[in-house]
Coordinates of C-alpha atoms (C1' of nucleotides) in Angstrom, one line a residue:
Chain C
M547 CA 98.2 75.0 100.9
T548 CA 99.1 78.0 103.0
I549 CA 98.3 81.6 102.0
V550 CA 100.8 84.1 103.4
L551 CA 99.8 87.7 103.7
H552 CA 101.7 90.8 104.7
N553 CA 100.0 92.3 107.8
T554 CA 100.5 96.0 108.1
L555 CA 99.8 95.8 111.8
T556 CA 102.8 93.5 112.5
R557 CA 104.8 94.5 109.5
K558 CA 105.4 90.8 108.8
A559 CA 104.2 88.2 106.4
E560 CA 101.9 85.8 108.3
P561 CA 100.1 82.6 107.3
L562 CA 96.4 83.2 106.9
Q563 CA 94.5 81.5 109.7
P564 CA 90.8 82.1 109.4
L565 CA 89.0 82.8 112.7
R566 CA 86.3 80.5 111.6
E567 CA 87.4 77.4 109.8
G568 CA 86.8 77.7 106.1
H569 CA 85.5 81.3 106.2
I570 CA 87.0 84.7 105.7
G571 CA 85.5 88.0 106.7
M572 CA 87.0 90.9 104.8
Y573 CA 86.1 94.6 105.0
V574 CA 87.5 97.1 102.5
C575 CA 86.9 100.8 102.8
G576 CA 84.8 102.1 99.9
P577 CA 84.3 105.6 98.5
T578 CA 82.7 108.7 99.8
V579 CA 80.2 109.3 97.1
Y580 CA 80.2 113.0 96.3
D581 CA 81.9 113.2 92.9
D582 CA 82.6 111.2 89.7
C583 CA 84.7 108.1 90.3
H584 CA 88.5 108.1 89.7
I585 CA 90.9 105.3 89.4
G586 CA 91.7 105.4 93.1
H587 CA 88.2 104.5 94.0
L588 CA 88.3 101.5 91.7
M589 CA 91.7 100.2 92.7
G590 CA 90.7 98.8 96.1
P591 CA 87.7 96.9 94.9
A592 CA 89.6 95.5 91.9
I593 CA 92.6 94.4 93.9
F594 CA 90.6 92.9 96.8
D595 CA 88.4 91.2 94.3
A596 CA 91.4 89.3 93.1
V597 CA 92.3 88.6 96.7
A598 CA 88.8 87.3 97.4
R599 CA 88.8 85.3 94.2
W600 CA 92.0 83.6 95.2
F601 CA 90.7 82.8 98.7
T602 CA 87.6 81.3 97.0
A603 CA 89.8 79.2 94.7
R604 CA 91.6 78.0 97.8
G605 CA 88.4 76.7 99.2
L606 CA 87.5 79.5 101.6
R607 CA 84.0 81.1 101.7
V608 CA 84.5 84.9 101.6
R609 CA 82.2 87.5 102.9
F610 CA 83.5 90.7 101.4
V611 CA 82.1 94.0 102.7
N612 CA 82.7 97.2 100.8
N613 CA 81.0 100.2 102.4
I614 CA 79.7 103.4 100.9
T615 CA 80.1 106.6 102.8
D616 CA 76.9 108.4 101.8
I617 CA 76.8 111.2 104.3
D618 CA 79.7 113.5 104.9
D619 CA 80.8 117.1 104.9
K620 CA 81.9 116.8 101.3
I621 CA 78.5 115.6 100.2
I622 CA 76.8 118.3 102.0
N623 CA 79.1 120.9 100.6
R624 CA 78.6 119.6 97.1
S625 CA 74.8 119.7 97.4
R626 CA 75.0 123.3 98.7
E627 CA 77.2 124.3 95.7
T628 CA 75.2 122.6 93.0
G629 CA 71.7 122.7 94.4
E630 CA 71.3 119.0 93.8
P631 CA 69.7 117.2 96.8
W632 CA 72.4 115.2 98.6
Q633 CA 70.5 112.0 98.3
A634 CA 70.3 112.5 94.5
I635 CA 74.1 113.0 94.4
T636 CA 74.8 109.8 96.4
E637 CA 72.4 107.7 94.4
R638 CA 73.9 108.9 91.2
I639 CA 77.5 108.3 92.2
I640 CA 76.7 104.9 93.7
A641 CA 75.1 103.7 90.5
Q642 CA 78.1 105.0 88.6
Y643 CA 80.5 103.2 91.0
N644 CA 78.7 99.9 90.7
G645 CA 78.7 100.3 86.9
W646 CA 82.5 100.6 86.8
L647 CA 82.9 97.7 89.2
K648 CA 80.8 95.5 87.0
M649 CA 82.9 96.4 83.9
L650 CA 86.0 95.6 85.9
H651 CA 84.6 92.2 86.7
V652 CA 84.5 92.9 90.4
A653 CA 82.3 90.0 91.4
T654 CA 83.1 89.0 94.9
I655 CA 81.6 91.9 97.0
T656 CA 78.8 90.4 99.1
D657 CA 77.8 93.4 101.1
Q658 CA 77.7 97.1 100.3
P659 CA 76.4 98.7 103.4
R660 CA 75.7 102.4 103.4
C661 CA 76.5 104.7 106.3
T662 CA 73.0 106.1 106.4
Q663 CA 71.6 102.6 107.0
Y664 CA 73.5 102.1 110.2
V665 CA 73.1 105.5 112.0
A666 CA 71.1 104.0 114.8
Q667 CA 73.8 101.4 115.5
M668 CA 76.5 104.1 115.4
V669 CA 74.6 106.1 117.9
R670 CA 74.4 103.1 120.2
Y671 CA 78.1 102.4 119.7
V672 CA 79.1 106.0 120.6
E673 CA 76.8 105.8 123.6
E674 CA 78.8 102.8 124.8
L675 CA 82.1 104.6 124.3
V676 CA 80.8 107.6 126.3
A677 CA 79.5 105.3 129.0
K678 CA 83.0 103.6 129.2
G679 CA 84.6 107.0 129.7
R680 CA 86.4 106.7 126.4
A681 CA 84.6 109.6 124.7
Y682 CA 83.4 113.0 125.8
V683 CA 80.7 115.5 124.8
A684 CA 81.9 118.9 123.6
A685 CA 80.1 121.9 122.2
D686 CA 79.8 120.7 118.6
G687 CA 79.8 116.9 119.0
V688 CA 81.1 113.8 120.7
Y689 CA 84.8 113.1 120.6
Y690 CA 87.0 110.1 121.1
E691 CA 89.7 110.6 123.8
V692 CA 92.9 109.3 122.5
T693 CA 94.9 109.7 125.7
R694 CA 92.7 107.1 127.4
Q695 CA 94.1 104.4 125.1
E696 CA 97.2 102.4 125.9
N697 CA 98.7 102.0 122.5
Y698 CA 97.1 104.5 120.2
G699 CA 99.1 104.7 117.0
K700 CA 100.2 101.1 116.8
L701 CA 99.0 100.6 113.2
S702 CA 100.7 103.6 111.7
G703 CA 103.6 103.4 114.1
R704 CA 103.4 106.8 115.7
R705 CA 103.2 108.1 119.3
L706 CA 101.0 110.8 120.7
D707 CA 103.8 112.9 122.0
E708 CA 105.5 112.9 118.7
M709 CA 102.3 113.9 117.0
E710 CA 101.8 116.7 119.4
A711 CA 105.2 118.0 118.3
G712 CA 104.1 118.0 114.7
A713 CA 103.4 121.5 113.5
R714 CA 100.4 120.5 111.4
I715 CA 98.0 119.6 114.1
E716 CA 96.0 122.6 115.0
R717 CA 94.9 123.1 118.6
D718 CA 91.2 123.2 118.8
A719 CA 90.0 124.8 122.1
H720 CA 87.3 122.3 122.9
L721 CA 89.4 119.2 122.3
H722 CA 91.2 117.5 125.2
H723 CA 94.0 116.4 122.9
P724 CA 94.6 117.6 119.3
A725 CA 94.4 114.0 118.0
D726 CA 90.9 113.5 119.5
F727 CA 88.5 112.9 116.7
A728 CA 84.7 113.3 116.1
L729 CA 82.4 110.4 116.7
W730 CA 79.3 112.5 116.3
K731 CA 78.9 115.9 114.7
L732 CA 76.0 118.1 115.7
A733 CA 74.1 119.5 112.7
K734 CA 74.1 123.1 111.8
P735 CA 70.8 124.5 110.7
G736 CA 69.7 123.0 107.3
E737 CA 72.1 120.1 107.4
P738 CA 70.9 116.5 107.1
S739 CA 70.7 115.0 110.5
W740 CA 69.6 112.0 112.7
P741 CA 68.5 112.1 116.3
S742 CA 70.9 111.3 119.1
P743 CA 71.1 111.8 122.8
W744 CA 73.4 114.7 122.2
G745 CA 71.2 116.4 119.7
D746 CA 70.5 116.0 116.0
G747 CA 73.6 115.3 113.9
R748 CA 75.6 112.9 111.8
P749 CA 78.2 110.3 112.5
G750 CA 81.9 111.0 112.2
W751 CA 83.9 109.5 109.4
H752 CA 85.8 106.8 111.3
I753 CA 82.9 105.4 113.4
E754 CA 81.0 104.0 110.4
C755 CA 83.6 101.5 109.5
S756 CA 84.0 100.2 113.0
V757 CA 80.2 99.8 113.4
M758 CA 79.4 98.4 110.0
S759 CA 82.3 95.9 110.0
S760 CA 81.3 94.5 113.4
E761 CA 77.6 94.5 112.5
L762 CA 78.2 92.4 109.4
L763 CA 81.4 90.5 110.2
G764 CA 81.4 90.5 114.0
G765 CA 83.7 92.2 116.5
A766 CA 86.6 90.1 115.4
F767 CA 87.2 89.4 111.7
D768 CA 90.0 88.3 109.4
I769 CA 91.0 91.1 107.0
H770 CA 90.6 94.8 106.8
G771 CA 91.8 96.4 103.6
G772 CA 92.0 99.8 102.1
G773 CA 94.3 102.3 100.4
D774 CA 97.6 103.1 102.0
D775 CA 96.5 106.7 102.6
L776 CA 93.8 105.5 105.0
K777 CA 96.3 103.9 107.4
F778 CA 96.4 107.1 109.3
P779 CA 94.2 108.5 110.7
H780 CA 91.3 106.5 109.4
H781 CA 92.3 102.9 110.2
E782 CA 94.2 103.9 113.3
N783 CA 91.0 105.5 114.6
E784 CA 88.9 102.5 113.7
I785 CA 91.2 100.3 115.8
A786 CA 91.0 102.9 118.6
Q787 CA 87.2 102.8 118.6
A788 CA 87.0 99.0 118.4
E789 CA 89.4 98.5 121.2
A790 CA 87.6 101.0 123.4
H791 CA 84.4 99.2 122.5
G792 CA 85.9 95.9 123.5
D793 CA 86.4 94.2 120.1
A794 CA 89.4 92.4 118.8
Y795 CA 88.7 93.8 115.4
A796 CA 90.7 92.9 112.3
S797 CA 93.5 90.2 112.6
C798 CA 95.2 91.2 109.4
W799 CA 95.4 94.7 107.8
M800 CA 96.2 94.9 104.1
H801 CA 97.0 98.2 102.3
N802 CA 97.2 98.7 98.6
G803 CA 99.6 101.2 97.0
L804 CA 98.3 104.4 95.5
V805 CA 98.0 105.9 92.1
Q806 CA 101.1 107.7 90.9
Y807 CA 102.0 109.8 87.9
E808 CA 105.6 110.1 87.0
G809 CA 106.7 108.7 90.3
V810 CA 104.6 111.0 92.5
K811 CA 101.4 110.2 94.2
V812 CA 98.3 111.7 92.7
G813 CA 96.2 112.9 95.7
K814 CA 93.4 115.2 96.4
S815 CA 95.5 118.2 97.1
D816 CA 98.2 117.5 94.5
P817 CA 98.9 120.9 92.9
R818 CA 98.9 119.2 89.5
M819 CA 95.2 118.4 90.0
K820 CA 94.3 122.0 89.5
D821 CA 94.9 121.3 85.8
A822 CA 91.7 119.9 84.4
A823 CA 93.4 117.9 81.7
F824 CA 95.7 116.3 84.2
R825 CA 92.9 115.5 86.5
R826 CA 90.9 113.9 83.7
Q827 CA 93.5 111.3 83.1
F828 CA 92.6 109.6 86.3
M829 CA 88.8 109.6 86.0
A830 CA 87.2 106.3 85.5
D831 CA 85.2 107.3 82.5
H832 CA 88.3 108.5 80.7
L833 CA 90.5 105.5 81.5
I834 CA 87.8 102.8 80.9
G835 CA 86.6 104.6 77.8
T836 CA 90.0 105.0 76.3
Y837 CA 91.8 101.8 77.2
G838 CA 88.9 99.5 78.0
A839 CA 88.0 98.1 81.5
P840 CA 90.0 94.8 80.9
T841 CA 93.2 96.9 80.4
I842 CA 92.7 98.7 83.7
R843 CA 92.0 95.5 85.6
F844 CA 95.1 94.0 84.0
L845 CA 97.3 97.0 84.8
L846 CA 96.1 97.0 88.4
L847 CA 97.0 93.3 88.8
S848 CA 100.2 93.4 86.8
G849 CA 102.3 94.6 89.8
H850 CA 102.1 93.8 93.5
Y851 CA 99.1 95.3 95.3
R852 CA 101.3 97.0 98.0
R853 CA 103.3 98.9 95.4
P854 CA 102.1 102.1 93.9
I855 CA 101.0 102.0 90.2
D856 CA 102.0 104.6 87.7
F857 CA 99.2 105.7 85.4
G858 CA 101.3 107.3 82.7
P859 CA 99.8 106.8 79.2
A860 CA 102.8 104.7 78.1
A861 CA 102.3 102.2 80.9
I862 CA 98.6 101.8 80.2
A863 CA 99.2 101.4 76.5
A864 CA 101.8 98.7 77.1
A865 CA 99.3 96.9 79.4
K866 CA 96.7 97.0 76.6
T867 CA 99.1 95.7 74.0
A868 CA 100.1 92.8 76.2
L869 CA 96.6 91.9 77.3
T870 CA 95.3 92.1 73.7
R871 CA 98.0 89.6 72.6
L872 CA 97.0 87.1 75.2
L873 CA 93.3 87.5 74.6
K874 CA 93.8 87.0 70.8
Q875 CA 95.7 83.8 71.4
L876 CA 93.2 82.5 73.9
G877 CA 90.4 83.2 71.4
Q878 CA 86.9 81.9 71.8
R879 CA 87.5 80.0 75.1
C880 CA 87.5 83.4 76.8
E881 CA 83.9 84.0 75.7
A882 CA 82.4 81.1 77.6
P883 CA 80.5 82.2 80.7
A884 CA 82.8 82.4 83.8
A885 CA 81.8 82.0 87.4
V886 CA 84.1 82.8 90.3
A887 CA 86.4 79.8 90.6
D888 CA 86.0 77.6 93.7
A889 CA 88.3 74.9 94.9
A890 CA 86.8 72.3 92.6
A891 CA 87.3 74.6 89.6
L892 CA 90.9 75.2 90.5
A893 CA 91.4 71.5 91.0
R894 CA 90.2 70.8 87.5
L895 CA 92.7 73.3 86.2
L896 CA 95.5 71.6 88.1
E897 CA 94.5 68.2 86.9
P898 CA 95.5 67.9 83.2
T899 CA 98.9 66.6 82.4
L900 CA 101.0 69.4 80.7
P901 CA 104.5 69.5 79.2
P902 CA 107.1 70.1 81.9
Q903 CA 107.6 73.8 81.3
A904 CA 103.9 74.5 81.2
D905 CA 103.4 72.4 84.3
K906 CA 106.0 74.4 86.1
A907 CA 104.4 77.7 85.1
R908 CA 101.0 76.4 86.3
A909 CA 102.5 75.6 89.7
A910 CA 104.3 78.9 89.9
F911 CA 101.0 80.7 89.3
C912 CA 99.6 79.2 92.5
T913 CA 102.8 79.7 94.5
A914 CA 102.8 83.4 93.5
L915 CA 99.2 84.0 94.6
D916 CA 99.8 82.1 97.9
D917 CA 102.7 84.4 98.5
D918 CA 100.9 87.6 99.5
I919 CA 98.7 87.6 96.4
N920 CA 101.5 88.3 94.0
T921 CA 99.3 88.9 90.9
G922 CA 102.2 90.3 88.9
A923 CA 104.2 87.2 89.2
A924 CA 101.1 85.1 88.6
I925 CA 100.3 87.0 85.3
A926 CA 103.9 86.4 84.2
Q927 CA 103.2 82.7 84.3
L928 CA 100.2 83.2 82.1
F929 CA 102.5 84.6 79.5
T930 CA 104.8 81.7 79.9
L931 CA 101.9 79.3 79.4
A932 CA 100.8 81.1 76.3
S933 CA 104.3 80.9 74.9
E934 CA 104.6 77.2 75.8
A935 CA 101.4 76.6 74.0
N936 CA 102.9 77.9 70.8
K937 CA 105.9 75.7 71.2
A938 CA 103.9 72.6 72.1
P939 CA 102.8 70.1 69.5
E940 CA 99.4 70.8 67.9
A941 CA 97.7 68.2 70.0
Q942 CA 98.6 69.7 73.4
R943 CA 98.1 73.3 72.4
G944 CA 94.5 73.5 73.3
A945 CA 94.9 71.9 76.7
I946 CA 97.6 74.4 77.7
L947 CA 95.6 77.4 76.5
D948 CA 92.5 76.1 78.4
V949 CA 94.6 76.0 81.6
C950 CA 96.0 79.5 80.8
C951 CA 92.6 80.9 80.3
G952 CA 91.2 79.2 83.3
L953 CA 94.0 80.4 85.6
G954 CA 93.6 83.9 84.4
R955 CA 89.9 83.7 85.1
V956 CA 90.7 82.7 88.7
I957 CA 91.9 86.3 89.2
G958 CA 89.1 87.8 87.1
L959 CA 90.9 88.2 83.8
F960 CA 89.8 86.8 80.4
Q961 CA 86.1 87.4 80.9
P962 CA 83.5 87.2 78.1
G963 CA 83.5 90.4 76.0
D964 CA 87.0 91.5 77.1
L965 CA 88.5 91.5 73.6
A966 CA 85.6 93.4 72.3
A967 CA 85.9 95.9 75.2
L968 CA 89.5 96.5 74.2
S969 CA 88.8 97.2 70.5
A970 CA 85.8 99.4 71.4
G971 CA 88.0 102.2 72.5
S972 CA 90.2 102.3 69.4
A973 CA 87.9 101.5 66.6
A974 CA 85.6 104.5 66.6
G975 CA 82.7 104.1 64.3
A976 CA 83.2 100.3 64.0
G977 CA 79.7 99.9 65.1
D978 CA 78.4 101.7 62.1
E979 CA 76.6 99.2 59.9
R980 CA 76.7 101.2 56.7
L981 CA 80.5 101.8 57.1
G982 CA 80.8 98.0 57.6
Q983 CA 79.0 97.3 54.3
V984 CA 81.2 99.8 52.5
M985 CA 84.3 98.3 53.9
A986 CA 83.2 94.9 53.0
L987 CA 82.8 96.1 49.4
V988 CA 86.2 97.8 49.4
L989 CA 88.0 94.8 50.8
E990 CA 86.2 92.6 48.3
L991 CA 87.4 94.7 45.4
R992 CA 90.9 94.8 46.8
Q993 CA 90.9 91.0 47.1
K994 CA 90.0 90.8 43.4
A995 CA 92.9 93.0 42.6
R996 CA 95.2 90.8 44.7
A997 CA 93.9 87.7 43.0
N998 CA 94.9 89.3 39.7
R999 CA 98.3 90.2 41.2
D1000 CA 97.5 93.8 40.7
F1001 CA 99.4 94.9 43.8
A1002 CA 99.5 98.5 42.7
T1003 CA 95.8 98.8 43.1
S1004 CA 95.7 96.6 46.2
D1005 CA 98.4 98.7 47.9
L1006 CA 96.7 102.0 46.8
I1007 CA 93.5 100.9 48.6
R1008 CA 95.4 100.0 51.7
D1009 CA 97.5 103.1 51.8
R1010 CA 94.5 105.4 51.3
L1011 CA 92.5 103.7 54.0
K1012 CA 95.5 103.9 56.3
A1013 CA 95.6 107.7 55.7
A1014 CA 91.9 107.7 56.7
G1015 CA 92.7 106.0 59.9
I1016 CA 91.7 102.4 58.9
T1017 CA 94.2 99.6 59.1
V1018 CA 93.8 96.7 56.8
K1019 CA 95.2 93.4 57.9
D1020 CA 95.4 90.4 55.5
G1021 CA 94.9 87.2 57.4
K1022 CA 94.7 83.7 56.0
D1023 CA 90.9 83.8 56.2
G1024 CA 90.6 87.1 54.3
A1025 CA 91.3 90.7 55.3
T1026 CA 90.1 92.5 58.4
W1027 CA 90.1 96.1 59.3
E1028 CA 90.0 98.3 62.3
Chain Z
rG641 C1' 111.5 116.9 113.0
rG642 C1' 109.0 111.8 113.7
rC643 C1' 107.4 107.0 111.4
rG644 C1' 107.5 103.8 107.1
rC645 C1' 108.7 102.1 102.1
rG646 C1' 111.8 101.7 98.0
rA647 C1' 116.5 101.9 94.7
rU648 C1' 116.6 95.9 89.2
rG649 C1' 118.1 96.2 81.9
rG650 C1' 115.6 101.8 77.0
rC651 C1' 110.7 101.7 79.9
rG652 C1' 107.2 99.1 83.3
rG653 C1' 107.8 95.3 86.8
rA654 C1' 108.6 90.2 89.7
rU655 C1' 111.5 86.3 91.9
rC656 C1' 115.7 84.2 93.9
rG657 C1' 122.0 83.2 97.8
rG658 C1' 124.7 79.8 92.5
rC659 C1' 119.8 78.0 87.5
rU660 C1' 115.5 82.5 81.3
rA661 C1' 111.0 86.3 85.5
rC662 C1' 107.5 88.4 82.6
rG663 C1' 105.6 92.4 79.5
rC664 C1' 106.4 96.7 76.3
rA665 C1' 110.1 98.6 73.0
rG666 C1' 114.7 97.1 70.0
rC667 C1' 117.3 93.6 67.1
rG668 C1' 117.6 88.8 64.1
rG669 C1' 114.6 85.0 61.7
rA670 C1' 110.0 82.4 59.9
rU671 C1' 105.6 83.6 57.4
rU672 C1' 103.7 87.3 53.7
rG673 C1' 103.4 89.7 46.6
rC674 C1' 104.9 93.8 50.1
rA675 C1' 103.0 95.3 54.7
rA676 C1' 100.2 94.4 59.2
rA677 C1' 99.2 90.6 62.4
rU678 C1' 101.2 86.2 64.3
rC679 C1' 105.1 82.9 65.8
rC680 C1' 110.4 81.6 67.1
rG681 C1' 115.0 83.5 68.8
rU682 C1' 117.8 87.4 71.0
rU683 C1' 120.9 92.1 73.1
rU684 C1' 120.6 95.5 77.4
rA685 C1' 120.2 94.7 84.7
rG686 C1' 120.5 95.0 89.8
rC687 C1' 122.5 103.1 93.6
rC688 C1' 127.5 103.5 96.4
rG689 C1' 130.9 101.6 100.3
rG690 C1' 131.9 97.8 103.7
rG691 C1' 130.7 92.8 105.8
rU692 C1' 128.8 87.4 106.0
rU693 C1' 129.7 83.3 102.3
rC694 C1' 133.0 78.7 98.3
rG695 C1' 129.7 82.1 95.9
rA696 C1' 125.2 88.0 96.6
rC697 C1' 121.1 91.6 92.5
rU698 C1' 119.4 88.4 96.5
rC699 C1' 121.4 88.3 103.7
rC700 C1' 123.7 92.2 107.4
rC701 C1' 125.8 97.3 108.5
rG702 C1' 126.7 102.3 106.8
rG703 C1' 125.9 106.0 103.1
rU704 C1' 123.4 108.4 99.0
rC705 C1' 119.1 109.3 96.5
rG706 C1' 113.7 108.9 95.7
rC707 C1' 108.8 108.3 97.6
rG708 C1' 104.8 107.9 101.1
rC709 C1' 102.4 109.2 105.8
rC710 C1' 102.3 112.7 110.0
rU711 C1' 95.8 117.5 107.0
rC712 C1' 91.4 116.0 103.0
rC713 C1' 92.3 111.4 100.1
rA714 C1' 90.9 105.1 97.6

RNA sequence: GGCGCGAUGGCGGAUCGGCUACGCAGCGGAUUGCAAAUCCGUUUAGCCGGGUUCGACUCCCGGUCGCGCCUCCA
């Protein structure tokens, strides 16, 4: 077994070689908590949850750190605009964020450090950078000096002289170089602040990840993940700080593709975002409320993590249809409690003898995930397994579906309650008990009509209900509606 | 201007030097009183021009187009 991962730093696929035998330290940049969660915030955790789950199934012990930026200019500004205390904003959004992660079955995060909990360590870290002559104190804070670094820009593949030529970097009088960035920002009156040798203030954005990752995972760790948009400047600057500090930092960098709409990235300053209805399409509450959390997880995993994902309504609806079909076929076995699969659990799934085609699909599932966590190709094998189950003799069917369900669960699909979560969005009012009783009566009367071969009455009932937005389905165990 | 990524069937989206990806939609069939649902089967590919090769969607070179980053972003 060898897991191969694409490393952004080397731009090559490399075999995963844990720094510490049997263990993986993984750090994934989390959100700045100043506003309601959108799908971009959830993408990283969901994707890297699948990564962590696969590592676990392959016998590795994963420490998965996902930080929270809970102090930042945006938070301060929001508080000023709304009057809500900044701590109240961050607490509220963190609770919301964790709620969504739970619904998406993100279960592998082991640490969720907050920036404000590590300010003392950050101050110490910055002091060391200043002492080493890699940072300098200016009028409004402490800055990292990029020109003192040999290979600044190696992650994103850019050079300082080229960047200087770029028209979009504005010269700031007190910076030694336009690419220098803040390690510590001195507070203006009324702003939240922490003490430091340079005066009260708050940490810069990039320093928190360098500090928290090394605090929790050590100065050298296995994997650093995040959205593709963080490659520069955020991750580049993390590397810069860590190297100046004397740390090896992350061996492998993984970047997930970003949210798109009709082929174009949906970003913070996208002109389309000015339209409230457009913006709403990407909010977590809208997506999860409309399509169900399992659909969103499924969609996120149905391609390759490095590719962007288009969140057009048609694509999401297709994902929902496909997932619903699988879940229905798998049935009750998805409702059993599911733990994150370890090596023993995966071994149990690989053990049963299956018909050749199903066996091939099962093997292909693992191969796909070993190959840079190709969840899309892996999911395709789940469909193949489901299809093979239908073709197989009755006696083998259950065994194939058990394997299919089990494998899906390895990447966090097919969890208890998923099918219900999918229908919850569409069947408005289904939870109404009185409506349920009325419907039971209506269907009973219709059944009587059908028994008498009075199809005119039977169809009248069905058509009228259809017009009212209720679909009647005759199954072999009686009719159902939704 | 610099750096990087991509171009696959009606749509989304993988793999692979010769063998069905897969899903959605469509079509045909089974089932059904008729539908729905379900199941089975199935049509439609690989930007353009060169090259390597017995053979390329797959490798190499060139072009075209699209996208991302170079500023806040997950």
